[in-house]
Amino acid sequence: MPIQPGDTLPDIELQVMGEKGPEKVRTSELFAGKKAVLFAVPGAFTPTCSAAHLPGFVVNADKLRAKGVDSIVCTSVNDAFVMDAWGKSQNAEEITMLADGLGEFARAVDLTQDRTANGMGIRSQRYAMIVNNGTVELLNIDAQGLDQTSAETILAAL
């Protein structure tokens, strides 16, 4: 069963790109004491993710912050180099691009999907969460499209 509102995010070690290369970061530290929006995409540089999902959060970052969001985090089952390149290509300086290269976080929150038929392996489902001090307050999942996980939908929920 997927993680639910009221649950604490699992403490998983993932990566972000630092000045000298990939750096380890624990989810417990990343979300401690902060109100955050965490959204996941099936893959960096993929059509819907690049054309709409990430750009929506880039465009609405100031509005999200005005509603009390301390950090906006995007995760995908990609490595830190890919997440960093994708973030730069999307002008996502205000978004933490969190690499879940082995899919450990996606599995821990039970939000994976099997894309092996498309040559992509096990990926994250498309979801968006509002997280307060490590506790999930809202979880929206989209099987298709962005109706539930867009920046606009999350903004309206804050």
CSV table of C-alpha atoms in Angstrom, one decimal:
chain,number,residue,atom,x,y,z
A,1,MET,CA,0.0,0.0,0.0
A,2,PRO,CA,1.4,3.4,-0.9
A,3,ILE,CA,2.4,5.9,1.8
A,4,GLN,CA,-0.6,7.8,3.1
A,5,PRO,CA,-1.3,11.2,4.6
A,6,GLY,CA,-0.2,11.1,8.3
A,7,ASP,CA,2.7,8.7,7.5
A,8,THR,CA,6.3,9.8,7.9
A,9,LEU,CA,8.5,9.7,4.9
A,10,PRO,CA,11.0,6.9,4.9
A,11,ASP,CA,14.6,7.8,5.8
A,12,ILE,CA,16.5,7.0,2.6
A,13,GLU,CA,19.9,8.1,1.3
A,14,LEU,CA,19.6,9.7,-2.1
A,15,GLN,CA,21.7,12.1,-4.1
A,16,VAL,CA,21.7,15.7,-5.3
A,17,MET,CA,24.4,17.4,-7.4
A,18,GLY,CA,26.8,19.4,-5.5
A,19,GLU,CA,29.7,21.7,-6.6
A,20,LYS,CA,32.1,18.8,-6.8
A,21,GLY,CA,29.7,16.1,-8.0
A,22,PRO,CA,27.0,14.0,-6.5
A,23,GLU,CA,26.4,14.4,-2.8
A,24,LYS,CA,24.5,12.1,-0.5
A,25,VAL,CA,21.4,13.5,1.3
A,26,ARG,CA,19.1,11.7,3.7
A,27,THR,CA,15.4,12.4,3.2
A,28,SER,CA,15.0,12.8,7.0
A,29,GLU,CA,17.4,15.7,6.9
A,30,LEU,CA,16.1,17.2,3.6
A,31,PHE,CA,12.5,17.4,4.9
A,32,ALA,CA,13.2,18.1,8.7
A,33,GLY,CA,11.5,21.3,10.0
A,34,LYS,CA,10.2,22.3,6.5
A,35,LYS,CA,7.0,22.5,4.6
A,36,ALA,CA,7.8,21.0,1.3
A,37,VAL,CA,6.2,20.0,-2.0
A,38,LEU,CA,7.7,16.7,-3.3
A,39,PHE,CA,6.7,15.6,-6.7
A,40,ALA,CA,7.9,12.6,-8.7
A,41,VAL,CA,8.1,11.9,-12.4
A,42,PRO,CA,8.6,8.7,-14.3
A,43,GLY,CA,11.7,10.0,-16.0
A,44,ALA,CA,13.8,13.1,-16.5
A,45,PHE,CA,13.7,14.5,-20.1
A,46,THR,CA,10.6,12.5,-20.9
A,47,PRO,CA,7.8,14.3,-22.9
A,48,THR,CA,5.1,15.1,-20.3
A,49,CYS,CA,7.6,15.6,-17.5
A,50,SER,CA,9.7,18.1,-19.5
A,51,ALA,CA,6.8,19.8,-21.3
A,52,ALA,CA,4.5,20.3,-18.4
A,53,HIS,CA,5.2,18.7,-15.0
A,54,LEU,CA,8.5,20.2,-14.0
A,55,PRO,CA,7.9,23.5,-15.9
A,56,GLY,CA,4.7,24.0,-13.9
A,57,PHE,CA,6.6,23.9,-10.6
A,58,VAL,CA,9.3,26.2,-12.0
A,59,VAL,CA,6.7,28.8,-13.1
A,60,ASN,CA,4.8,28.6,-9.8
A,61,ALA,CA,7.7,28.4,-7.4
A,62,ASP,CA,7.2,31.9,-6.1
A,63,LYS,CA,3.4,31.3,-5.6
A,64,LEU,CA,4.2,28.1,-3.7
A,65,ARG,CA,6.7,29.9,-1.5
A,66,ALA,CA,4.2,32.6,-0.8
A,67,LYS,CA,1.8,29.9,0.5
A,68,GLY,CA,4.5,28.8,3.1
A,69,VAL,CA,6.4,26.2,1.1
A,70,ASP,CA,10.1,26.2,2.2
A,71,SER,CA,11.3,23.8,-0.5
A,72,ILE,CA,10.2,22.2,-3.7
A,73,VAL,CA,11.7,18.8,-4.5
A,74,CYS,CA,11.5,16.8,-7.7
A,75,THR,CA,12.5,13.2,-7.7
A,76,SER,CA,12.9,10.5,-10.3
A,77,VAL,CA,14.5,7.2,-10.8
A,78,ASN,CA,17.5,8.8,-12.5
A,79,ASP,CA,21.1,9.5,-11.4
A,80,ALA,CA,22.3,12.8,-10.0
A,81,PHE,CA,24.0,13.7,-13.3
A,82,VAL,CA,20.8,13.3,-15.3
A,83,MET,CA,18.7,15.1,-12.7
A,84,ASP,CA,21.2,18.0,-12.6
A,85,ALA,CA,21.3,18.3,-16.4
A,86,TRP,CA,17.5,18.2,-16.6
A,87,GLY,CA,17.1,20.8,-13.9
A,88,LYS,CA,19.5,23.1,-15.7
A,89,SER,CA,17.8,22.6,-19.0
A,90,GLN,CA,14.5,23.6,-17.4
A,91,ASN,CA,15.8,26.6,-15.4
A,92,ALA,CA,14.8,24.8,-12.2
A,93,GLU,CA,17.3,26.6,-9.9
A,94,GLU,CA,14.7,26.9,-7.1
A,95,ILE,CA,13.9,23.2,-7.2
A,96,THR,CA,15.9,20.5,-5.5
A,97,MET,CA,16.5,17.8,-8.1
A,98,LEU,CA,16.6,14.6,-6.0
A,99,ALA,CA,18.1,11.6,-7.7
A,100,ASP,CA,16.6,8.2,-6.7
A,101,GLY,CA,19.0,6.3,-9.0
A,102,LEU,CA,18.2,2.9,-7.7
A,103,GLY,CA,14.5,3.5,-7.1
A,104,GLU,CA,14.9,3.0,-3.3
A,105,PHE,CA,12.7,5.9,-2.3
A,106,ALA,CA,10.0,5.0,-4.9
A,107,ARG,CA,9.9,1.4,-3.5
A,108,ALA,CA,9.9,2.6,0.1
A,109,VAL,CA,6.8,4.8,-0.5
A,110,ASP,CA,5.3,2.0,-2.6
A,111,LEU,CA,4.9,4.3,-5.7
A,112,THR,CA,6.7,2.4,-8.4
A,113,GLN,CA,5.5,1.4,-11.8
A,114,ASP,CA,6.9,-1.2,-14.2
A,115,ARG,CA,8.1,0.4,-17.5
A,116,THR,CA,10.2,-2.6,-18.6
A,117,ALA,CA,8.1,-3.0,-21.7
A,118,ASN,CA,9.2,0.5,-22.8
A,119,GLY,CA,12.9,-0.2,-21.9
A,120,MET,CA,12.8,2.0,-18.8
A,121,GLY,CA,12.8,-0.6,-16.0
A,122,ILE,CA,11.1,0.1,-12.7
A,123,ARG,CA,10.2,3.8,-12.3
A,124,SER,CA,8.4,6.1,-10.0
A,125,GLN,CA,4.7,6.8,-10.5
A,126,ARG,CA,3.8,10.4,-11.1
A,127,TYR,CA,2.8,11.9,-7.8
A,128,ALA,CA,2.9,15.0,-5.7
A,129,MET,CA,2.9,15.4,-2.0
A,130,ILE,CA,2.7,18.2,0.6
A,131,VAL,CA,5.1,17.2,3.4
A,132,ASN,CA,5.3,19.0,6.7
A,133,ASN,CA,8.4,18.2,8.8
A,134,GLY,CA,8.7,14.8,7.2
A,135,THR,CA,5.0,13.9,7.5
A,136,VAL,CA,2.8,13.5,4.4
A,137,GLU,CA,-0.1,15.9,4.6
A,138,LEU,CA,-1.4,15.3,1.0
A,139,LEU,CA,-0.7,12.7,-1.6
A,140,ASN,CA,-2.0,12.9,-5.1
A,141,ILE,CA,-1.2,10.3,-7.8
A,142,ASP,CA,-1.8,10.5,-11.6
A,143,ALA,CA,-2.0,7.3,-13.6
A,144,GLN,CA,-2.3,9.4,-16.7
A,145,GLY,CA,-1.9,13.1,-17.3
A,146,LEU,CA,-1.3,15.8,-14.6
A,147,ASP,CA,-4.8,16.5,-13.2
A,148,GLN,CA,-3.9,15.6,-9.6
A,149,THR,CA,-0.1,16.3,-9.5
A,150,SER,CA,0.3,19.6,-11.3
A,151,ALA,CA,1.8,22.6,-9.6
A,152,GLU,CA,-1.6,24.4,-10.0
A,153,THR,CA,-3.5,21.6,-8.2
A,154,ILE,CA,-1.0,21.5,-5.3
A,155,LEU,CA,-1.0,25.3,-5.1
A,156,ALA,CA,-4.8,25.2,-4.7
A,157,ALA,CA,-4.5,22.5,-2.0
A,158,LEU,CA,-2.2,24.7,0.2
